[in-house]
Amino acid sequence: MTRVVLAPDSFKGTITAADAAAALAEGWASTDPAAEFVHRPMADGGEGTVAAFAAAVPGARPMPITVDGPAGVPVETSWLLLPDGTAVIDLASTSGIELLDELRPWDADTTGLGQALVAALDHAVARIVVGIGSSASTDGGTGMLSALGARFLDAEGEPVARGARGLSDIVSADLSNLRAAPEVRVLTDVTNPLAGPRGAAAVFGPQKGLTPVDIPAVDAELARVAALLELDAELPGTGAAGGAGGALVAWGATLAPGAAEVAELIGLAEAIAEADVVITGEGSYDGQSGDGKVPSFIAALAASADAAAMLAAGRITADADTSLFAASASLTELAGSSASALADPARWLRAAGAALAATRRP
């Protein structure tokens, strides 16, 4: 009997990690009915972080809330309460780019993330784990800190506008009413600093709609806000989520590698230790996927446990290194086109599971 651990990341915007794992298991079972499956859907701090914990931690309880989304429109979402009193919150479901109908480079903000943090604090949680991938904004985390009680004021002592639009007007930061932080771990796969040529505005701003003309001004404003918060703008990871990583550090949080932290908290290494095969995956496996992303991290865990690592990805680009895997499957190739794969990812993940199982036949 083959023991298969299923540990994909989400296929961003198309299917959750938990649903991807279920589809892969169905496909594998169609070829190998006697197989035993262990579901450990993964995340690296981005989309699907809360879902990954919910699927892997028995007794985890969703806590529904309504927050101001990145466009200021109410969003119904939830944070997760673990049995040990830990709260798990992800930015993607409160202030994430997938919540926008159109990019809002100047006005999107992180207020929703801050409101979710307030809800967890009001529940008197002992610890908070925050995943901060998939951000919609470059507000330096000012929206989040404002929701937690900070006040960012202009020259006349009035609160500034939300989002990157208000950054240039900030002359002071009043932190006297900022809620105290418990132990807070921030999950991110980003090591960029807050400001500079590798900073939040320069590297990630274009994804959120900032133009090359906009970037120098926003970069300078982020550095100025960092000074007001007494934050080192060159600290690795502070540029994550449009600067929300830095704001969380200023609040008292600790940054941690997303994939490694999630894996530890869901007991992934223990599951893989008894596995014959480990299947991982993500929407696009490309030349950057070896830099702290879920698939490469899991391939290393599998190798250390002498298990066969396999990959299922929405697409596998020409510059991707698949040598870490005993077998791989591209949904785009199986479906015949990217459009077909995106239209029904569960179907093609089942096909990928069956194809991967077929490679284990004697």
mmCIF file of C-alpha atoms in Angstrom:
data_model
loop_
_atom_site.group_PDB
_atom_site.id
_atom_site.type_symbol
_atom_site.label_atom_id
_atom_site.label_comp_id
_atom_site.label_asym_id
_atom_site.label_seq_id
_atom_site.Cartn_x
_atom_site.Cartn_y
_atom_site.Cartn_z
ATOM 1 C CA MET A 1 0.000 0.000 0.000
ATOM 2 C CA THR A 2 1.320 3.429 -0.968
ATOM 3 C CA ARG A 3 1.127 6.185 1.633
ATOM 4 C CA VAL A 4 0.690 9.543 -0.112
ATOM 5 C CA VAL A 5 0.996 12.914 1.611
ATOM 6 C CA LEU A 6 -0.832 15.669 -0.279
ATOM 7 C CA ALA A 7 0.711 19.074 0.393
ATOM 8 C CA PRO A 8 -0.062 21.513 -2.430
ATOM 9 C CA ASP A 9 -0.229 25.264 -2.085
ATOM 10 C CA SER A 10 -3.333 27.006 -3.402
ATOM 11 C CA PHE A 11 -3.549 27.558 -7.153
ATOM 12 C CA LYS A 12 -3.950 31.297 -6.758
ATOM 13 C CA GLY A 13 -7.384 32.574 -7.686
ATOM 14 C CA THR A 14 -8.615 29.214 -9.024
ATOM 15 C CA ILE A 15 -8.664 26.510 -6.329
ATOM 16 C CA THR A 16 -7.763 26.294 -2.644
ATOM 17 C CA ALA A 17 -4.961 24.112 -1.372
ATOM 18 C CA ALA A 18 -7.455 21.879 0.452
ATOM 19 C CA ASP A 19 -9.559 21.368 -2.677
ATOM 20 C CA ALA A 20 -6.429 20.803 -4.769
ATOM 21 C CA ALA A 21 -5.303 18.102 -2.331
ATOM 22 C CA ALA A 22 -8.716 16.415 -2.500
ATOM 23 C CA ALA A 23 -8.692 16.405 -6.307
ATOM 24 C CA LEU A 24 -5.174 14.983 -6.460
ATOM 25 C CA ALA A 25 -6.201 12.217 -4.049
ATOM 26 C CA GLU A 26 -9.243 11.320 -6.169
ATOM 27 C CA GLY A 27 -7.098 11.124 -9.271
ATOM 28 C CA TRP A 28 -4.419 8.998 -7.616
ATOM 29 C CA ALA A 29 -7.051 6.629 -6.165
ATOM 30 C CA SER A 30 -8.495 6.061 -9.634
ATOM 31 C CA THR A 31 -5.180 4.451 -10.570
ATOM 32 C CA ASP A 32 -4.124 3.116 -7.151
ATOM 33 C CA PRO A 33 -7.297 2.337 -5.133
ATOM 34 C CA ALA A 34 -5.344 0.837 -2.215
ATOM 35 C CA ALA A 35 -3.377 4.021 -1.533
ATOM 36 C CA GLU A 36 -3.609 5.732 1.852
ATOM 37 C CA PHE A 37 -3.794 9.539 1.848
ATOM 38 C CA VAL A 38 -2.724 12.141 4.388
ATOM 39 C CA HIS A 39 -3.963 15.652 3.630
ATOM 40 C CA ARG A 40 -1.640 18.503 4.590
ATOM 41 C CA PRO A 41 -2.635 21.441 2.345
ATOM 42 C CA MET A 42 0.044 24.095 2.527
ATOM 43 C CA ALA A 43 0.520 27.844 2.329
ATOM 44 C CA ASP A 44 3.455 30.210 2.590
ATOM 45 C CA GLY A 45 1.632 33.104 4.192
ATOM 46 C CA GLY A 46 -0.418 34.091 1.157
ATOM 47 C CA GLU A 47 -3.831 33.049 -0.071
ATOM 48 C CA GLY A 48 -5.051 29.906 1.695
ATOM 49 C CA THR A 49 -3.097 30.264 4.938
ATOM 50 C CA VAL A 50 -6.206 30.125 7.139
ATOM 51 C CA ALA A 51 -7.618 27.257 5.068
ATOM 52 C CA ALA A 52 -4.378 25.278 5.445
ATOM 53 C CA PHE A 53 -4.548 25.490 9.231
ATOM 54 C CA ALA A 54 -8.271 24.717 9.249
ATOM 55 C CA ALA A 55 -7.693 21.532 7.267
ATOM 56 C CA ALA A 56 -4.729 20.331 9.304
ATOM 57 C CA VAL A 57 -5.506 21.255 12.929
ATOM 58 C CA PRO A 58 -8.321 19.264 14.597
ATOM 59 C CA GLY A 59 -10.688 21.480 16.539
ATOM 60 C CA ALA A 60 -9.807 24.673 14.680
ATOM 61 C CA ARG A 61 -12.811 27.002 14.682
ATOM 62 C CA PRO A 62 -13.628 29.700 12.091
ATOM 63 C CA MET A 63 -14.602 33.028 13.658
ATOM 64 C CA PRO A 64 -16.741 34.988 11.173
ATOM 65 C CA ILE A 65 -16.214 38.755 10.903
ATOM 66 C CA THR A 66 -17.023 41.601 8.527
ATOM 67 C CA VAL A 67 -14.169 43.970 7.695
ATOM 68 C CA ASP A 68 -13.515 46.892 5.390
ATOM 69 C CA GLY A 69 -11.956 45.314 2.316
ATOM 70 C CA PRO A 70 -9.121 46.934 0.362
ATOM 71 C CA ALA A 71 -11.611 49.055 -1.600
ATOM 72 C CA GLY A 72 -13.469 50.122 1.559
ATOM 73 C CA VAL A 73 -16.357 47.774 0.762
ATOM 74 C CA PRO A 74 -17.474 45.388 3.544
ATOM 75 C CA VAL A 75 -16.046 41.881 3.179
ATOM 76 C CA GLU A 76 -17.401 38.860 5.046
ATOM 77 C CA THR A 77 -14.516 36.657 6.062
ATOM 78 C CA SER A 78 -13.206 34.855 9.143
ATOM 79 C CA TRP A 79 -10.158 34.295 11.249
ATOM 80 C CA LEU A 80 -9.311 30.914 12.754
ATOM 81 C CA LEU A 81 -9.141 30.041 16.443
ATOM 82 C CA LEU A 82 -6.932 27.049 17.212
ATOM 83 C CA PRO A 83 -7.525 24.874 20.290
ATOM 84 C CA ASP A 84 -4.391 26.231 21.989
ATOM 85 C CA GLY A 85 -5.702 29.801 21.835
ATOM 86 C CA THR A 86 -3.758 30.849 18.742
ATOM 87 C CA ALA A 87 -5.468 33.060 16.172
ATOM 88 C CA VAL A 88 -4.626 32.569 12.492
ATOM 89 C CA ILE A 89 -5.365 35.502 10.191
ATOM 90 C CA ASP A 90 -4.462 36.050 6.562
ATOM 91 C CA LEU A 91 -4.227 39.350 4.752
ATOM 92 C CA ALA A 92 -5.460 37.756 1.522
ATOM 93 C CA SER A 93 -8.992 37.324 2.887
ATOM 94 C CA THR A 94 -9.174 40.760 4.536
ATOM 95 C CA SER A 95 -7.088 43.146 2.417
ATOM 96 C CA GLY A 96 -6.039 40.983 -0.518
ATOM 97 C CA ILE A 97 -5.727 41.834 -4.180
ATOM 98 C CA GLU A 98 -8.208 39.096 -5.157
ATOM 99 C CA LEU A 99 -10.906 41.099 -3.341
ATOM 100 C CA LEU A 100 -10.613 43.972 -5.841
ATOM 101 C CA ASP A 101 -12.637 44.292 -9.034
ATOM 102 C CA GLU A 102 -9.942 46.634 -10.346
ATOM 103 C CA LEU A 103 -6.542 47.762 -9.096
ATOM 104 C CA ARG A 104 -6.567 50.732 -6.702
ATOM 105 C CA PRO A 105 -2.879 51.682 -6.380
ATOM 106 C CA TRP A 106 -3.539 54.877 -4.409
ATOM 107 C CA ASP A 107 -6.599 54.029 -2.332
ATOM 108 C CA ALA A 108 -6.435 50.322 -1.440
ATOM 109 C CA ASP A 109 -5.330 49.799 2.144
ATOM 110 C CA THR A 110 -4.903 47.301 4.977
ATOM 111 C CA THR A 111 -7.670 48.463 7.317
ATOM 112 C CA GLY A 112 -9.416 45.082 7.029
ATOM 113 C CA LEU A 113 -6.360 43.217 8.259
ATOM 114 C CA GLY A 114 -6.189 45.524 11.270
ATOM 115 C CA GLN A 115 -9.870 44.960 12.013
ATOM 116 C CA ALA A 116 -9.333 41.200 11.970
ATOM 117 C CA LEU A 117 -6.417 41.619 14.375
ATOM 118 C CA VAL A 118 -8.654 43.695 16.665
ATOM 119 C CA ALA A 119 -11.292 40.944 16.609
ATOM 120 C CA ALA A 120 -8.686 38.389 17.669
ATOM 121 C CA LEU A 121 -7.358 40.678 20.416
ATOM 122 C CA ASP A 122 -10.903 41.216 21.698
ATOM 123 C CA HIS A 123 -11.167 37.430 21.984
ATOM 124 C CA ALA A 124 -8.100 37.516 24.275
ATOM 125 C CA VAL A 125 -6.036 35.120 22.149
ATOM 126 C CA ALA A 126 -2.636 34.133 23.474
ATOM 127 C CA ARG A 127 -0.834 34.221 20.156
ATOM 128 C CA ILE A 128 -1.448 35.432 16.601
ATOM 129 C CA VAL A 129 -0.132 33.969 13.352
ATOM 130 C CA VAL A 130 -0.549 36.310 10.386
ATOM 131 C CA GLY A 131 -0.058 35.382 6.740
ATOM 132 C CA ILE A 132 0.590 38.492 4.667
ATOM 133 C CA GLY A 133 0.799 37.407 1.032
ATOM 134 C CA SER A 134 -1.496 38.641 -1.771
ATOM 135 C CA SER A 135 -1.694 42.269 -0.655
ATOM 136 C CA ALA A 136 -3.723 44.789 -2.672
ATOM 137 C CA SER A 137 -2.032 47.932 -1.403
ATOM 138 C CA THR A 138 1.183 49.867 -0.806
ATOM 139 C CA ASP A 139 0.035 51.757 2.275
ATOM 140 C CA GLY A 140 2.973 50.794 4.493
ATOM 141 C CA GLY A 141 0.550 49.031 6.823
ATOM 142 C CA THR A 142 -0.872 52.380 7.954
ATOM 143 C CA GLY A 143 -4.455 51.171 7.508
ATOM 144 C CA MET A 144 -3.765 48.153 9.681
ATOM 145 C CA LEU A 145 -2.093 50.204 12.413
ATOM 146 C CA SER A 146 -4.906 52.768 12.301
ATOM 147 C CA ALA A 147 -7.462 50.026 12.942
ATOM 148 C CA LEU A 148 -5.312 48.969 15.914
ATOM 149 C CA GLY A 149 -5.484 52.481 17.371
ATOM 150 C CA ALA A 150 -2.640 54.416 15.765
ATOM 151 C CA ARG A 151 -3.294 57.861 14.250
ATOM 152 C CA PHE A 152 -1.392 59.147 11.212
ATOM 153 C CA LEU A 153 -1.813 62.905 11.133
ATOM 154 C CA ASP A 154 -1.215 65.723 8.671
ATOM 155 C CA ALA A 155 0.252 69.163 9.381
ATOM 156 C CA GLU A 156 -3.056 70.320 10.885
ATOM 157 C CA GLY A 157 -3.351 67.327 13.184
ATOM 158 C CA GLU A 158 -6.059 65.647 11.118
ATOM 159 C CA PRO A 159 -6.069 61.983 10.012
ATOM 160 C CA VAL A 160 -4.724 61.496 6.498
ATOM 161 C CA ALA A 161 -6.507 59.701 3.660
ATOM 162 C CA ARG A 162 -6.332 55.920 3.510
ATOM 163 C CA GLY A 163 -3.925 54.067 1.258
ATOM 164 C CA ALA A 164 -0.788 55.227 -0.494
ATOM 165 C CA ARG A 165 -2.630 58.474 -1.285
ATOM 166 C CA GLY A 166 -2.318 59.635 2.321
ATOM 167 C CA LEU A 167 1.341 58.786 2.852
ATOM 168 C CA SER A 168 2.678 62.098 1.547
ATOM 169 C CA ASP A 169 0.535 64.037 4.051
ATOM 170 C CA ILE A 170 1.750 62.219 7.162
ATOM 171 C CA VAL A 171 3.825 64.452 9.442
ATOM 172 C CA SER A 172 3.321 62.607 12.729
ATOM 173 C CA ALA A 173 2.321 59.205 14.067
ATOM 174 C CA ASP A 174 0.426 59.047 17.349
ATOM 175 C CA LEU A 175 0.841 55.547 18.779
ATOM 176 C CA SER A 176 -0.420 56.315 22.276
ATOM 177 C CA ASN A 177 -3.628 54.315 21.779
ATOM 178 C CA LEU A 178 -2.125 51.478 19.741
ATOM 179 C CA ARG A 179 -3.322 48.106 21.041
ATOM 180 C CA ALA A 180 -0.603 46.069 22.728
ATOM 181 C CA ALA A 181 0.657 43.115 20.696
ATOM 182 C CA PRO A 182 0.697 39.595 22.102
ATOM 183 C CA GLU A 183 3.157 37.110 20.590
ATOM 184 C CA VAL A 184 2.731 37.658 16.844
ATOM 185 C CA ARG A 185 4.365 35.570 14.112
ATOM 186 C CA VAL A 186 4.184 36.925 10.575
ATOM 187 C CA LEU A 187 4.403 34.411 7.759
ATOM 188 C CA THR A 188 5.940 35.642 4.512
ATOM 189 C CA ASP A 189 8.058 34.290 1.675
ATOM 190 C CA VAL A 190 9.286 37.840 0.904
ATOM 191 C CA THR A 191 12.677 39.101 2.079
ATOM 192 C CA ASN A 192 12.533 42.547 0.454
ATOM 193 C CA PRO A 193 13.180 45.619 2.592
ATOM 194 C CA LEU A 194 10.572 48.333 2.982
ATOM 195 C CA ALA A 195 12.320 50.939 0.838
ATOM 196 C CA GLY A 196 14.979 51.195 -1.853
ATOM 197 C CA PRO A 197 15.482 49.484 -5.227
ATOM 198 C CA ARG A 198 14.247 46.144 -3.817
ATOM 199 C CA GLY A 199 11.584 47.731 -1.658
ATOM 200 C CA ALA A 200 7.815 47.436 -1.517
ATOM 201 C CA ALA A 201 7.075 50.181 -4.039
ATOM 202 C CA ALA A 202 9.805 49.325 -6.539
ATOM 203 C CA VAL A 203 9.285 45.569 -6.675
ATOM 204 C CA PHE A 204 5.625 45.007 -5.830
ATOM 205 C CA GLY A 205 4.051 48.381 -6.571
ATOM 206 C CA PRO A 206 3.574 47.637 -10.293
ATOM 207 C CA GLN A 207 1.529 44.534 -9.435
ATOM 208 C CA LYS A 208 -0.831 46.842 -7.559
ATOM 209 C CA GLY A 209 -1.044 49.474 -10.269
ATOM 210 C CA LEU A 210 1.751 51.919 -9.456
ATOM 211 C CA THR A 211 3.491 53.282 -12.554
ATOM 212 C CA PRO A 212 7.244 53.889 -12.932
ATOM 213 C CA VAL A 213 6.515 57.588 -12.415
ATOM 214 C CA ASP A 214 4.704 56.890 -9.117
ATOM 215 C CA ILE A 215 7.292 54.591 -7.555
ATOM 216 C CA PRO A 216 10.041 57.042 -6.439
ATOM 217 C CA ALA A 217 7.581 59.211 -4.508
ATOM 218 C CA VAL A 218 5.862 56.273 -2.801
ATOM 219 C CA ASP A 219 9.239 54.742 -1.969
ATOM 220 C CA ALA A 220 10.405 57.955 -0.310
ATOM 221 C CA GLU A 221 7.151 58.233 1.623
ATOM 222 C CA LEU A 222 7.450 54.659 2.908
ATOM 223 C CA ALA A 223 10.969 55.418 4.148
ATOM 224 C CA ARG A 224 9.685 58.546 5.919
ATOM 225 C CA VAL A 225 6.858 56.616 7.598
ATOM 226 C CA ALA A 226 9.385 53.999 8.708
ATOM 227 C CA ALA A 227 11.382 56.750 10.416
ATOM 228 C CA LEU A 228 8.248 57.957 12.233
ATOM 229 C CA LEU A 229 7.677 54.386 13.444
ATOM 230 C CA GLU A 230 11.375 54.012 14.379
ATOM 231 C CA LEU A 231 11.562 51.088 11.969
ATOM 232 C CA ASP A 232 14.656 50.020 10.023
ATOM 233 C CA ALA A 233 13.478 50.349 6.401
ATOM 234 C CA GLU A 234 16.305 48.055 5.256
ATOM 235 C CA LEU A 235 15.266 45.129 7.450
ATOM 236 C CA PRO A 236 14.547 42.051 5.270
ATOM 237 C CA GLY A 237 10.859 41.263 5.014
ATOM 238 C CA THR A 238 9.578 44.704 5.976
ATOM 239 C CA GLY A 239 8.634 45.310 2.333
ATOM 240 C CA ALA A 240 6.237 42.368 2.310
ATOM 241 C CA ALA A 241 2.568 43.161 1.586
ATOM 242 C CA GLY A 242 3.185 46.744 0.536
ATOM 243 C CA GLY A 243 4.990 47.481 3.792
ATOM 244 C CA ALA A 244 2.524 45.747 6.098
ATOM 245 C CA GLY A 245 5.401 43.478 7.088
ATOM 246 C CA GLY A 246 7.261 46.498 8.415
ATOM 247 C CA ALA A 247 4.204 47.871 10.193
ATOM 248 C CA LEU A 248 3.722 44.540 11.942
ATOM 249 C CA VAL A 249 7.364 44.564 13.047
ATOM 250 C CA ALA A 250 6.841 48.086 14.389
ATOM 251 C CA TRP A 251 3.842 46.733 16.319
ATOM 252 C CA GLY A 252 6.069 44.070 17.892
ATOM 253 C CA ALA A 253 5.717 41.075 15.581
ATOM 254 C CA THR A 254 8.409 38.669 14.408
ATOM 255 C CA LEU A 255 8.812 37.789 10.727
ATOM 256 C CA ALA A 256 9.162 34.103 9.853
ATOM 257 C CA PRO A 257 9.598 32.117 6.606
ATOM 258 C CA GLY A 258 6.047 31.279 5.608
ATOM 259 C CA ALA A 259 6.348 27.748 4.239
ATOM 260 C CA ALA A 260 8.584 26.540 7.070
ATOM 261 C CA GLU A 261 6.359 28.017 9.768
ATOM 262 C CA VAL A 262 3.141 26.589 8.319
ATOM 263 C CA ALA A 263 4.801 23.196 7.897
ATOM 264 C CA GLU A 264 5.866 23.142 11.534
ATOM 265 C CA LEU A 265 2.485 24.203 12.829
ATOM 266 C CA ILE A 266 0.577 21.569 10.817
ATOM 267 C CA GLY A 267 3.030 18.736 11.538
ATOM 268 C CA LEU A 268 4.121 18.264 7.935
ATOM 269 C CA ALA A 269 7.540 16.762 8.658
ATOM 270 C CA GLU A 270 5.979 14.091 10.874
ATOM 271 C CA ALA A 271 3.490 13.185 8.147
ATOM 272 C CA ILE A 272 6.197 13.003 5.479
ATOM 273 C CA ALA A 273 8.429 10.840 7.697
ATOM 274 C CA GLU A 274 6.059 7.904 7.099
ATOM 275 C CA ALA A 275 5.234 8.679 3.451
ATOM 276 C CA ASP A 276 6.181 6.869 0.271
ATOM 277 C CA VAL A 277 5.148 9.780 -1.939
ATOM 278 C CA VAL A 278 4.647 13.491 -1.304
ATOM 279 C CA ILE A 279 2.687 15.517 -3.876
ATOM 280 C CA THR A 280 2.986 19.278 -3.846
ATOM 281 C CA GLY A 281 2.111 21.994 -6.318
ATOM 282 C CA GLU A 282 1.097 25.569 -7.099
ATOM 283 C CA GLY A 283 -0.500 27.542 -9.901
ATOM 284 C CA SER A 284 2.712 28.421 -11.721
ATOM 285 C CA TYR A 285 5.964 26.564 -11.185
ATOM 286 C CA ASP A 286 8.678 28.752 -12.639
ATOM 287 C CA GLY A 287 12.254 29.877 -12.208
ATOM 288 C CA GLN A 288 11.448 31.648 -8.940
ATOM 289 C CA SER A 289 9.727 28.682 -7.340
ATOM 290 C CA GLY A 290 12.972 27.448 -5.837
ATOM 291 C CA ASP A 291 13.300 30.553 -3.633
ATOM 292 C CA GLY A 292 11.440 29.660 -0.458
ATOM 293 C CA LYS A 293 8.201 28.674 -2.179
ATOM 294 C CA VAL A 294 6.132 25.703 -1.065
ATOM 295 C CA PRO A 295 7.116 23.130 -3.752
ATOM 296 C CA SER A 296 10.893 23.428 -3.312
ATOM 297 C CA PHE A 297 10.550 23.463 0.475
ATOM 298 C CA ILE A 298 8.464 20.289 0.423
ATOM 299 C CA ALA A 299 10.769 18.575 -2.066
ATOM 300 C CA ALA A 300 13.615 19.072 0.427
ATOM 301 C CA LEU A 301 11.525 17.610 3.268
ATOM 302 C CA ALA A 302 10.653 14.599 1.106
ATOM 303 C CA ALA A 303 14.290 14.022 0.188
ATOM 304 C CA SER A 304 15.310 14.026 3.849
ATOM 305 C CA ALA A 305 12.629 11.390 4.561
ATOM 306 C CA ASP A 306 13.569 9.263 1.518
ATOM 307 C CA ALA A 307 10.110 9.804 0.017
ATOM 308 C CA ALA A 308 9.439 10.491 -3.646
ATOM 309 C CA ALA A 309 8.489 14.113 -4.251
ATOM 310 C CA MET A 310 6.040 14.801 -7.085
ATOM 311 C CA LEU A 311 4.748 18.055 -8.540
ATOM 312 C CA ALA A 312 1.411 19.104 -10.014
ATOM 313 C CA ALA A 313 1.292 22.688 -11.282
ATOM 314 C CA GLY A 314 -1.080 24.787 -13.307
ATOM 315 C CA ARG A 315 1.806 25.427 -15.631
ATOM 316 C CA ILE A 316 5.495 24.546 -15.587
ATOM 317 C CA THR A 317 7.592 27.162 -17.359
ATOM 318 C CA ALA A 318 10.650 26.502 -19.496
ATOM 319 C CA ASP A 319 13.014 28.027 -16.914
ATOM 320 C CA ALA A 320 11.675 25.880 -14.051
ATOM 321 C CA ASP A 321 13.935 23.292 -12.416
ATOM 322 C CA THR A 322 11.940 20.083 -11.948
ATOM 323 C CA SER A 323 14.970 17.964 -11.043
ATOM 324 C CA LEU A 324 13.818 17.963 -7.409
ATOM 325 C CA PHE A 325 10.839 15.808 -8.333
ATOM 326 C CA ALA A 326 10.514 12.150 -9.278
ATOM 327 C CA ALA A 327 7.621 13.095 -11.584
ATOM 328 C CA SER A 328 5.708 16.209 -12.541
ATOM 329 C CA ALA A 329 2.445 17.074 -14.255
ATOM 330 C CA SER A 330 1.318 20.328 -15.851
ATOM 331 C CA LEU A 331 -2.424 21.028 -15.838
ATOM 332 C CA THR A 332 -1.990 23.202 -18.910
ATOM 333 C CA GLU A 333 -0.418 20.327 -20.844
ATOM 334 C CA LEU A 334 -3.030 17.839 -19.665
ATOM 335 C CA ALA A 335 -5.891 20.188 -20.555
ATOM 336 C CA GLY A 336 -4.396 21.268 -23.858
ATOM 337 C CA SER A 337 -4.426 24.975 -23.002
ATOM 338 C CA SER A 338 -4.090 27.375 -20.103
ATOM 339 C CA ALA A 339 -7.695 28.514 -20.554
ATOM 340 C CA SER A 340 -9.026 24.963 -20.199
ATOM 341 C CA ALA A 341 -6.900 24.299 -17.141
ATOM 342 C CA LEU A 342 -8.055 27.510 -15.458
ATOM 343 C CA ALA A 343 -11.705 26.830 -16.288
ATOM 344 C CA ASP A 344 -11.819 23.530 -14.375
ATOM 345 C CA PRO A 345 -8.719 23.081 -12.191
ATOM 346 C CA ALA A 346 -10.244 20.292 -10.085
ATOM 347 C CA ARG A 347 -10.804 18.153 -13.187
ATOM 348 C CA TRP A 348 -7.221 18.551 -14.342
ATOM 349 C CA LEU A 349 -5.815 18.062 -10.865
ATOM 350 C CA ARG A 350 -7.616 14.715 -10.804
ATOM 351 C CA ALA A 351 -6.001 13.948 -14.165
ATOM 352 C CA ALA A 352 -2.637 15.001 -12.748
ATOM 353 C CA GLY A 353 -3.092 12.744 -9.724
ATOM 354 C CA ALA A 354 -3.851 9.786 -11.988
ATOM 355 C CA ALA A 355 -0.853 10.571 -14.198
ATOM 356 C CA LEU A 356 1.489 10.819 -11.227
ATOM 357 C CA ALA A 357 0.193 7.552 -9.788
ATOM 358 C CA ALA A 358 0.840 5.864 -13.118
ATOM 359 C CA THR A 359 4.555 6.658 -12.774
ATOM 360 C CA ARG A 360 4.670 4.400 -9.692
ATOM 361 C CA ARG A 361 3.505 1.310 -11.550
ATOM 362 C CA PRO A 362 6.076 -1.486 -11.676
#
